[in-house]
């Protein structure tokens, strides 16, 4: 009996210590990190010029952050970045109708948008353009292989990535680069035309949460097999094409922005390089096709971003998830979008109308009539720890408290079926304002397209219901209605009430309770009504003050004394079932603090005699360099005197005729001159 009591007490003691340890792990960033305060003012933009025609401009900036930044999306299962497979970009689209206010639509290759980032970019943009904050909309691709640490809430700065804390350097870098893209798009504006279209593609996506989806009362097909999962998706690519007048007076394509519903999870957890995921191939293939067919005097830009994607995953083949599958899916999307782009040749019009609107709601200070929709504070469910389907981690994802589909009885609790992670410890340890609570809703209408941007990951049916509600604001339903996730902030998920009750990952991550989606439908519809009745409508404060628990991840600048050296000659690595073929070079270069991944670095050159080299171009005339999707650089290990060892890889290399030689060309870096590898073939 005594032994039994001792063992029981020991067991309780271990459980208690585990709970204390978990609580300390959760709380230490909030207790011990220094705060960074960011004050942003709502600036009045420059006056718009009087124009007699529709004007548009596009621009692109690189937003690849340095080596060593924690990555956001897979939370604790992520890794610090060690380089990139594809660069991350920001793409800006400026549009100004003859009458009315301008609109700037910005696409970013980031895991999510951010309220503080949107506000700061808007402040910077308004000082040099005619774009006010309510006319600026930032949309994300939701790649899970991009940086974190730039969010407006301590919760997602701490738990969205593999390491905690807001990084002011990451934030400042992203703000400057994104703002620069918008400013350039404004400064290069010219007479333009526009066309809008949509197309469908099935097979690229698959519903990952069928057990929750089939609970929706309006869904009659209750099957949960793979065939049904391929149907339970949003198949629409909606595209806005922009053409501009050249110096000779003809119109050539500037590019397009588009929406599609697909998670940026083709690249799995535990991988280290930055990667645009399926979106990288979607972006670049369309850009290359435009350049090859139309030969515009500028670089075309394609900025695709999320629609209502919350339960729609890439349809990668089991066991093959990674670069090759992301490439296959992304290129399929690009091919379908290209067909749509070309079909708009005869649809281009100079008659363009644009209206936009924006409202901010503090969900911790709701009007009385809105309090019935949202819980008074955010709460994370245990299903979040279990992860989404196909991202499970053994054994935690299979333990009942964390396993999907494990709701509680919901009695006497605003969050009803949600099982709280860490139970009351989460409520007592994390103040409500540590979670996202400044909710931005924005909308814009371009001719027959209406788009509502929300800072949520919105499931298929949840988005459909919001769209149906929004359409009620119109006497005549618009031809295209898009509900865009990941816009101007991040508030986790929004599911339907029925999906929420199942407590799969998406329901567990709907942080303000079961009626979040009803709230968003009402508020989105109200905003669209205000937009239509009062062009230029906005409801925003004059200034913001963000106070965020901070950490530093940007590499410290080191003195560099060494020189670039080839450590191992290029060698060919053949393809496997899961990896693509590539040439690899190991070499010595300046360290992570000065390698400057956001600037052009690597290109491939060729020679037919082994002596005279010239730039290599791809099948569509694009340069084979690190602006595409087949050149990778990753850190091997740090060296001395500010240097580091790297691997350069050229994936899917040209298989040329006998006698052709290749070499890597590296651009200058911090006193290092242009450098060439030894030739290989």
XYZ file of C-alpha atoms in Angstrom:
681
model
C 0.000 0.000 0.000
C 2.813 2.370 0.894
C 4.587 1.579 -2.362
C 1.361 2.250 -4.258
C 0.926 5.612 -2.539
C 4.532 6.543 -3.261
C 4.143 5.645 -6.927
C 0.883 7.563 -7.107
C 2.433 10.638 -5.519
C 5.434 10.317 -7.813
C 3.108 10.120 -10.815
C 1.170 13.194 -9.704
C 4.454 14.962 -9.060
C 5.724 14.243 -12.544
C 2.461 15.422 -14.081
C 2.642 18.593 -11.976
C 6.235 19.254 -13.038
C 5.295 18.723 -16.688
C 2.449 21.214 -16.362
C 4.706 23.742 -14.641
C 7.354 23.234 -17.325
C 4.803 23.691 -20.091
C 3.482 26.824 -18.414
C 6.974 28.301 -18.034
C 7.746 27.503 -21.666
C 4.571 29.302 -22.726
C 5.120 32.323 -20.527
C 8.816 33.078 -20.541
C 8.830 35.239 -23.708
C 6.036 37.372 -22.244
C 7.682 37.745 -18.854
C 11.327 38.279 -19.767
C 11.583 39.704 -23.303
C 12.130 43.410 -23.821
C 9.387 45.360 -25.570
C 9.643 47.129 -28.892
C 7.170 49.968 -29.363
C 6.110 50.916 -32.878
C 3.988 54.012 -33.376
C 2.300 54.449 -36.742
C 0.273 57.444 -37.931
C -2.475 57.428 -40.519
C -0.906 59.757 -43.084
C -2.766 61.814 -45.657
C -1.492 60.754 -49.072
C -0.388 63.082 -51.854
C -3.182 64.476 -54.052
C -3.972 62.436 -57.150
C -3.214 63.916 -60.523
C -6.027 64.784 -62.879
C -5.882 62.072 -65.527
C -7.924 61.554 -68.685
C -7.293 57.798 -68.793
C -6.992 54.774 -66.545
C -3.444 54.542 -65.165
C -1.572 51.525 -63.799
C 1.910 50.523 -62.723
C 3.543 47.370 -61.392
C 6.752 46.668 -59.497
C 8.536 43.912 -57.626
C 10.992 43.811 -54.729
C 12.896 40.944 -53.155
C 11.916 40.236 -49.531
C 14.204 37.256 -48.873
C 15.349 37.744 -45.287
C 18.806 36.633 -44.075
C 19.962 33.187 -43.080
C 19.087 32.348 -39.477
C 15.547 33.773 -39.265
C 12.941 31.409 -37.731
C 10.283 30.298 -40.213
C 6.559 30.640 -39.609
C 3.734 28.232 -40.427
C 4.802 24.918 -38.951
C 5.362 26.426 -35.482
C 7.666 24.265 -33.335
C 8.198 21.860 -36.241
C 9.854 24.579 -38.364
C 13.589 25.240 -38.691
C 15.689 28.386 -38.976
C 16.327 29.352 -42.594
C 19.708 28.270 -43.985
C 19.316 29.766 -47.476
C 16.730 29.632 -50.244
C 15.434 27.375 -52.989
C 13.271 30.163 -54.386
C 13.502 33.798 -53.451
C 10.604 35.528 -51.742
C 9.088 38.565 -53.469
C 6.672 41.450 -52.966
C 4.665 42.450 -56.050
C 2.724 45.716 -56.201
C -0.104 46.678 -58.579
C -1.112 50.349 -58.667
C -4.394 51.324 -60.396
C -5.977 54.763 -60.759
C -9.339 55.232 -62.503
C -10.210 58.496 -64.219
C -12.557 59.391 -61.375
C -12.239 58.175 -57.836
C -9.404 57.065 -55.616
C -6.468 54.824 -56.565
C -5.966 51.266 -55.358
C -2.738 49.407 -54.566
C -2.937 45.610 -54.387
C 0.200 44.034 -52.949
C 1.113 40.356 -53.019
C 3.831 39.021 -50.691
C 5.520 35.617 -50.550
C 5.062 35.403 -46.788
C 3.384 32.964 -44.394
C 0.748 35.556 -43.497
C 0.029 39.242 -43.586
C 0.470 41.442 -40.512
C -1.489 44.371 -39.125
C 1.575 46.267 -37.900
C 3.333 45.600 -41.211
C 0.333 46.867 -43.199
C 0.087 50.016 -41.102
C 3.790 50.797 -41.391
C 3.898 50.193 -45.148
C 0.809 52.382 -45.565
C 2.466 55.195 -43.598
C 5.587 55.037 -45.773
C 3.629 54.770 -49.025
C 1.321 57.715 -48.258
C 4.321 60.029 -47.882
C 5.382 59.491 -51.516
C 2.227 58.465 -53.403
C -1.489 59.222 -53.635
C -2.377 55.885 -51.965
C -4.092 56.268 -48.600
C -4.144 53.444 -46.074
C -7.685 52.349 -46.935
C -6.637 51.995 -50.579
C -3.719 49.674 -49.767
C -4.344 45.936 -49.486
C -1.569 43.435 -48.655
C -2.239 39.773 -49.460
C -0.048 36.752 -48.673
C 0.608 33.439 -50.402
C 0.813 31.653 -47.039
C 4.000 29.788 -47.875
C 5.043 27.834 -44.779
C 8.693 28.277 -45.772
C 8.974 32.009 -45.161
C 10.116 34.099 -42.172
C 8.141 34.888 -39.058
C 8.666 37.420 -36.229
C 6.883 40.425 -37.846
C 3.335 40.041 -36.511
C 1.170 42.437 -34.507
C 0.483 39.954 -31.696
C 2.850 38.433 -29.172
C 1.028 35.125 -29.517
C 1.947 34.512 -33.167
C 5.402 36.032 -32.848
C 6.010 33.470 -30.116
C 4.144 30.378 -31.294
C 3.787 30.739 -35.053
C 7.504 30.033 -35.516
C 10.071 27.697 -34.052
C 11.501 30.487 -31.868
C 9.728 33.307 -30.010
C 9.774 37.070 -30.302
C 9.123 40.016 -32.630
C 12.284 40.963 -34.540
C 12.483 44.723 -35.316
C 15.082 44.075 -38.023
C 12.869 41.588 -39.876
C 9.968 44.029 -39.572
C 11.961 47.030 -40.803
C 13.436 45.099 -43.725
C 10.039 43.854 -44.891
C 8.412 47.265 -44.430
C 11.019 49.048 -46.541
C 11.052 46.490 -49.327
C 7.259 46.248 -49.628
C 6.818 50.023 -49.478
C 9.493 50.447 -52.165
C 7.539 48.141 -54.480
C 4.345 50.184 -54.075
C 6.173 53.480 -54.552
C 7.847 52.232 -57.740
C 4.527 50.954 -59.097
C 3.065 54.435 -58.513
C 6.041 56.239 -60.060
C 5.988 54.062 -63.211
C 2.225 54.399 -63.788
C 1.087 54.950 -67.335
C -1.997 54.738 -69.494
C -3.388 51.239 -69.151
C -6.128 48.726 -69.840
C -7.598 45.986 -67.703
C -9.503 42.718 -68.028
C -10.849 40.217 -65.506
C -11.554 36.533 -65.946
C -11.730 33.224 -64.119
C -11.170 29.561 -64.831
C -11.417 26.278 -62.920
C -8.791 23.680 -62.141
C -9.422 20.426 -60.300
C -6.767 17.986 -59.159
C -4.339 20.601 -57.819
C -6.009 20.693 -54.402
C -7.643 18.340 -51.943
C -9.822 18.965 -48.896
C -7.830 17.924 -45.838
C -10.692 18.081 -43.323
C -13.510 16.024 -44.781
C -14.657 14.838 -41.349
C -15.504 18.443 -40.484
C -16.607 19.529 -43.971
C -19.364 16.909 -44.327
C -21.013 18.202 -41.145
C -22.121 21.337 -42.994
C -25.907 21.167 -43.216
C -26.020 22.342 -46.839
C -23.549 19.705 -48.048
C -25.530 16.754 -49.394
C -22.586 14.558 -50.407
C -21.406 13.088 -47.099
C -18.711 10.841 -48.556
C -15.256 11.144 -47.000
C -13.165 9.297 -49.555
C -10.333 10.668 -51.689
C -12.580 11.298 -54.692
C -14.916 13.427 -52.582
C -11.950 15.336 -51.126
C -10.856 16.302 -54.648
C -14.305 17.798 -55.283
C -14.610 19.656 -51.959
C -12.310 22.492 -53.018
C -12.457 25.997 -54.442
C -11.235 25.412 -58.028
C -11.379 29.039 -59.217
C -8.413 31.025 -60.453
C -9.606 34.626 -60.711
C -7.209 36.902 -62.588
C -6.917 40.650 -63.184
C -4.750 41.415 -66.205
C -3.084 44.797 -66.705
C -1.696 46.086 -70.024
C 0.038 49.443 -70.449
C 0.879 51.780 -73.288
C 4.445 51.639 -74.601
C 6.447 54.558 -75.971
C 5.333 53.575 -79.477
C 1.653 53.795 -78.507
C 0.794 50.080 -78.499
C -0.371 48.224 -75.406
C 1.684 45.415 -73.882
C 1.009 43.315 -70.749
C 2.471 44.522 -67.476
C 1.308 41.372 -65.713
C -1.533 40.261 -63.486
C -2.611 39.484 -59.970
C -4.738 36.441 -59.271
C -6.372 34.460 -56.482
C -6.508 30.740 -55.809
C -7.299 28.605 -52.754
C -4.356 26.393 -51.822
C -2.268 26.055 -48.678
C 1.430 26.827 -49.061
C 2.339 23.429 -47.633
C 3.812 21.566 -50.587
C 7.177 21.903 -48.844
C 6.968 19.872 -45.596
C 7.991 20.737 -42.014
C 11.609 20.423 -40.903
C 12.996 21.751 -44.237
C 15.276 24.755 -43.870
C 15.608 26.877 -47.042
C 13.169 29.671 -47.786
C 10.744 28.593 -50.485
C 7.736 30.173 -52.174
C 6.160 26.692 -52.275
C 3.708 25.932 -55.119
C 3.240 29.680 -55.574
C 6.838 30.187 -56.757
C 6.238 28.107 -59.895
C 2.772 29.609 -60.375
C 4.266 33.113 -60.248
C 7.326 32.710 -62.411
C 5.963 30.492 -65.163
C 3.195 32.972 -65.947
C 5.705 35.851 -65.884
C 8.031 33.985 -68.267
C 5.203 33.083 -70.635
C 4.049 36.708 -70.799
C 7.594 37.891 -71.550
C 8.112 35.260 -74.255
C 4.824 35.767 -76.111
C 4.271 39.521 -75.850
C 7.873 40.855 -75.502
C 6.932 43.911 -73.397
C 9.638 46.540 -72.746
C 9.391 45.857 -69.015
C 9.562 42.814 -66.794
C 6.079 41.268 -66.385
C 4.868 40.679 -62.842
C 2.417 38.036 -61.620
C 1.183 38.206 -58.036
C -1.082 35.295 -57.048
C -2.476 35.097 -53.513
C -4.952 33.227 -51.348
C -8.712 32.905 -51.732
C -10.757 30.910 -49.151
C -8.227 28.116 -48.727
C -8.406 27.082 -45.055
C -9.087 23.364 -45.633
C -7.663 23.089 -49.177
C -4.198 21.499 -49.353
C -1.926 20.934 -52.343
C -2.769 17.548 -53.835
C 0.724 16.116 -53.499
C 1.163 12.382 -53.887
C 1.683 10.416 -50.689
C 5.333 9.910 -49.898
C 6.523 12.433 -52.499
C 5.789 15.744 -50.806
C 8.522 18.296 -51.441
C 10.188 20.234 -54.260
C 9.155 17.963 -57.122
C 5.487 17.800 -56.164
C 5.328 21.523 -55.433
C 6.836 22.113 -58.863
C 4.301 19.819 -60.558
C 1.306 21.447 -58.872
C 2.557 25.015 -59.252
C 3.274 24.579 -62.949
C -0.199 23.085 -63.489
C -1.702 26.209 -61.915
C 0.515 28.411 -64.075
C -0.519 26.611 -67.264
C -4.221 27.056 -66.514
C -3.701 30.716 -65.576
C -1.721 31.246 -68.780
C -4.615 29.950 -70.870
C -6.884 32.379 -69.036
C -4.441 35.269 -69.492
C -4.252 34.769 -73.265
C -8.044 34.432 -73.532
C -8.320 38.013 -72.259
C -6.471 39.484 -75.263
C -9.677 40.847 -76.759
C -11.288 41.766 -73.437
C -8.970 44.589 -72.418
C -10.743 47.856 -71.615
C -9.795 51.401 -70.643
C -13.157 51.842 -68.937
C -12.291 51.010 -65.341
C -14.146 51.847 -62.150
C -12.611 51.229 -58.729
C -13.929 51.711 -55.211
C -12.441 50.473 -51.949
C -13.122 50.610 -48.224
C -11.594 49.534 -44.926
C -12.694 49.193 -41.320
C -10.831 48.305 -38.144
C -12.648 46.560 -35.285
C -11.179 45.973 -31.844
C -12.756 42.641 -30.966
C -11.950 43.237 -27.294
C -14.203 46.290 -27.374
C -17.199 45.229 -29.464
C -20.493 47.011 -29.735
C -23.193 45.356 -27.647
C -25.058 43.992 -30.685
C -21.864 42.275 -31.905
C -20.919 40.610 -28.635
C -23.230 37.667 -29.362
C -20.922 36.567 -32.191
C -17.446 36.473 -30.659
C -16.071 35.136 -27.405
C -14.737 37.868 -25.126
C -11.202 36.566 -25.516
C -9.217 34.311 -27.844
C -8.433 30.718 -26.940
C -6.352 28.052 -28.689
C -7.691 24.487 -28.750
C -5.730 21.296 -28.181
C -6.421 20.266 -31.787
C -3.926 22.939 -32.883
C -1.103 21.035 -31.194
C -2.203 17.882 -33.010
C -1.677 19.725 -36.329
C -3.614 19.568 -39.578
C -4.126 16.354 -41.491
C -0.950 15.283 -43.331
C 1.135 17.348 -40.887
C 0.741 15.062 -37.876
C 3.749 14.469 -35.638
C 4.017 11.112 -33.874
C 2.949 10.509 -31.171
C 1.425 13.815 -30.018
C -1.040 14.141 -32.923
C -2.580 10.773 -32.005
C -3.046 11.307 -28.272
C -6.786 11.919 -27.630
C -6.571 15.397 -26.050
C -4.673 16.645 -29.116
C -6.137 14.377 -31.754
C -8.471 15.996 -34.273
C -12.153 15.273 -33.797
C -11.985 15.298 -29.992
C -14.435 18.009 -28.836
C -15.501 18.455 -25.241
C -19.079 18.843 -23.974
C -19.045 22.623 -24.383
C -21.016 23.340 -21.232
C -20.818 26.799 -19.636
C -18.136 27.925 -22.063
C -18.308 30.466 -24.899
C -15.832 28.326 -26.845
C -18.204 25.348 -26.443
C -16.695 22.213 -28.052
C -13.126 23.524 -28.014
C -10.760 21.805 -25.584
C -8.494 24.534 -24.256
C -4.785 24.011 -24.622
C -3.299 24.022 -21.082
C -6.831 24.471 -19.729
C -7.181 27.475 -17.403
C -3.440 28.121 -17.521
C -3.860 29.634 -20.996
C -6.588 31.972 -19.754
C -4.717 33.050 -16.638
C -1.260 33.205 -18.154
C -1.930 35.053 -21.411
C -3.792 38.337 -21.332
C -6.419 38.835 -24.054
C -4.395 41.569 -25.760
C -1.492 39.150 -26.325
C -3.612 37.569 -29.046
C -4.566 39.362 -32.283
C -7.484 41.688 -31.587
C -7.302 44.624 -34.039
C -9.311 43.174 -36.907
C -9.043 44.803 -40.341
C -11.699 44.150 -42.966
C -11.190 45.648 -46.392
C -12.983 45.441 -49.702
C -12.442 46.687 -53.214
C -14.401 46.500 -56.428
C -12.815 46.662 -59.870
C -15.476 46.631 -62.597
C -17.273 43.273 -62.210
C -14.961 41.920 -59.460
C -15.597 42.417 -55.746
C -12.947 41.192 -53.328
C -13.247 41.106 -49.542
C -9.956 40.743 -47.693
C -9.917 39.159 -44.233
C -7.002 38.340 -41.902
C -8.208 34.765 -41.395
C -7.603 31.361 -42.929
C -11.120 30.823 -44.229
C -12.341 27.345 -45.060
C -14.092 26.534 -48.331
C -17.668 26.565 -47.034
C -17.002 29.423 -44.599
C -15.834 31.547 -47.532
C -18.802 30.528 -49.644
C -21.174 31.713 -46.917
C -19.405 35.057 -46.566
C -19.537 35.512 -50.355
C -23.251 34.721 -50.452
C -23.868 37.301 -47.739
C -21.733 39.939 -49.503
C -23.622 39.412 -52.765
C -26.834 40.421 -51.008
C -25.473 43.969 -50.856
C -25.849 44.257 -54.645
C -28.963 44.794 -56.724
C -27.174 42.807 -59.439
C -24.789 40.121 -58.217
C -21.190 40.825 -59.336
C -19.724 38.431 -61.868
C -16.765 37.594 -59.615
C -16.819 37.541 -55.807
C -13.586 36.581 -54.034
C -13.074 36.136 -50.297
C -9.341 36.504 -49.765
C -7.621 34.992 -46.723
C -4.443 36.377 -45.150
C -5.145 40.041 -45.877
C -3.650 42.873 -43.787
C -3.182 40.787 -40.643
C -3.443 37.341 -39.083
C -6.316 36.092 -36.894
C -5.951 32.289 -37.326
C -8.966 30.433 -38.820
C -12.624 30.953 -39.580
C -14.775 27.836 -39.975
C -18.509 27.309 -40.189
C -20.396 26.558 -36.983
C -20.813 22.917 -38.041
C -17.107 22.489 -38.850
C -16.153 24.087 -35.555
C -18.186 21.517 -33.610
C -15.952 18.679 -34.888
C -12.771 20.310 -33.510
C -10.437 19.332 -36.267
C -7.342 21.510 -36.595
C -9.218 24.344 -38.308
C -11.911 24.493 -35.618
C -9.353 24.303 -32.821
C -7.566 27.237 -34.433
C -10.692 29.401 -34.755
C -9.664 31.464 -31.777
C -12.734 33.645 -31.142
C -15.314 30.912 -30.998
C -17.959 29.088 -33.040
C -19.756 32.112 -34.493
C -16.697 33.850 -35.928
C -17.831 33.226 -39.480
C -21.293 34.676 -38.928
C -19.618 37.786 -37.540
C -17.353 38.075 -40.584
C -20.284 37.613 -42.970
C -22.231 40.419 -41.297
C -19.277 42.803 -41.057
C -18.078 42.098 -44.601
C -21.540 42.766 -45.982
C -21.850 45.979 -43.991
C -18.478 47.184 -45.260
C -19.387 46.459 -48.877
C -22.632 48.412 -48.430
C -20.664 51.347 -47.021
C -18.213 51.100 -49.918
C -21.007 51.245 -52.485
C -22.884 54.065 -50.743
C -19.853 56.138 -49.736
C -16.900 55.753 -52.154
C -13.618 56.185 -50.291
C -15.182 54.984 -47.028
C -12.929 54.096 -44.108
C -13.269 53.707 -40.362
C -9.770 53.724 -38.898
C -8.045 55.393 -35.955
C -5.578 58.195 -36.517
C -2.641 56.347 -34.997
C -1.556 53.016 -33.566
C 0.899 51.980 -30.875
C 2.121 48.390 -30.925
C 4.130 47.094 -27.975
C 5.655 43.705 -28.753
C 7.849 41.247 -26.833
C 11.019 41.184 -28.910
C 14.001 39.058 -29.800
C 16.833 39.432 -32.317
C 17.559 36.950 -35.097
C 19.180 39.064 -37.815
C 22.843 37.986 -38.015
C 25.320 40.388 -36.475
C 27.588 42.115 -38.972
C 31.086 40.640 -38.924
C 34.325 41.893 -40.389
C 35.241 39.966 -43.539
C 38.895 39.260 -44.320
C 38.807 36.133 -46.483
C 38.312 35.586 -50.208
C 35.927 33.476 -52.256
C 37.352 30.018 -52.821
C 36.056 26.903 -54.563
C 36.194 24.134 -51.981
C 34.886 21.287 -54.109
C 34.444 21.311 -57.872
C 30.902 21.086 -59.249
C 29.535 17.556 -59.300
C 26.335 16.104 -60.704
C 23.773 14.474 -58.381
C 21.190 12.293 -60.111
C 17.470 12.402 -59.375
C 15.775 10.111 -56.892
C 12.111 9.365 -56.350
C 11.742 12.504 -54.204
C 14.561 14.784 -55.385
C 15.352 16.507 -58.645
C 18.729 16.209 -60.412
C 21.241 18.992 -59.784
C 24.783 20.232 -60.122
C 26.389 21.154 -56.801
C 29.312 23.411 -55.944
C 30.789 23.843 -52.465
C 32.548 27.158 -51.999
C 33.600 29.816 -49.472
C 31.923 33.235 -49.438
C 31.106 36.115 -47.077
C 29.045 35.128 -44.039
C 25.280 35.285 -43.440
C 25.390 38.907 -42.267
C 26.772 40.150 -45.596
C 25.698 37.587 -48.222
C 22.527 39.724 -48.792
C 20.107 37.097 -50.067
C 17.683 39.766 -51.291
C 20.113 40.920 -53.986
C 20.952 39.011 -57.200
C 23.812 36.619 -56.489
C 24.039 33.537 -58.736
C 23.664 32.852 -62.465
C 24.684 30.051 -64.807
C 26.780 30.664 -67.908
C 27.569 28.332 -70.818
C 30.262 27.898 -73.455
C 30.589 25.723 -76.546
C 34.389 25.784 -76.444
C 35.128 25.930 -72.700
C 36.663 29.405 -73.070
C 34.096 32.025 -74.114
C 31.077 32.022 -71.765
C 27.740 33.805 -71.985
C 24.516 33.850 -69.908
C 22.393 30.705 -70.153
C 18.722 31.195 -70.987
C 15.792 28.831 -70.528
C 13.193 27.589 -72.979
C 11.185 30.839 -72.768
C 14.207 33.120 -72.984
C 14.480 33.661 -69.218
C 17.927 33.827 -67.627
C 18.947 30.775 -65.624
C 19.707 32.519 -62.354
C 18.517 32.836 -58.772
C 15.475 34.906 -59.774
C 13.877 31.737 -61.115
C 13.147 28.535 -59.241
C 16.088 26.229 -59.997
C 19.067 27.907 -58.297
C 19.597 27.230 -54.596
C 22.095 28.476 -52.059
C 22.296 27.015 -48.560
C 24.682 27.491 -45.674
C 26.968 24.544 -44.968
C 28.843 25.874 -41.931
C 30.393 29.074 -40.648
C 34.095 29.673 -41.220
C 36.490 32.191 -39.699
C 37.123 35.884 -40.497
C 33.483 36.518 -41.370
C 33.295 33.850 -44.086
C 31.097 30.770 -44.480
C 30.875 27.576 -46.512
C 27.913 27.289 -48.884
C 26.414 24.840 -51.329
C 25.241 26.171 -54.700
C 22.834 23.918 -56.574
C 21.425 24.135 -60.084
C 18.314 21.962 -60.241
C 16.901 20.420 -63.406
C 19.992 21.431 -65.397
C 20.150 21.585 -69.150
C 21.104 18.317 -70.808
C 23.096 19.781 -73.656
C 24.871 18.466 -76.690
C 28.295 16.970 -76.150
C 30.938 19.661 -75.759
C 28.898 22.318 -73.951
C 30.408 23.663 -70.739
C 28.779 25.472 -67.787
C 29.932 27.531 -64.833
C 28.460 29.449 -61.896
C 28.836 33.218 -61.870
C 28.610 35.052 -58.520
C 27.938 38.778 -58.237
C 30.129 41.003 -56.030
C 29.608 41.041 -52.272
C 31.299 43.346 -49.724
C 34.571 43.821 -51.546
C 34.453 40.429 -53.239
C 34.685 40.815 -57.007
C 32.688 38.886 -59.604
C 33.688 35.244 -59.192
C 33.383 32.181 -61.405
C 33.425 28.523 -60.528
C 35.462 26.032 -62.489
C 33.732 24.859 -65.653
C 31.748 21.625 -65.681
C 29.856 19.428 -68.128
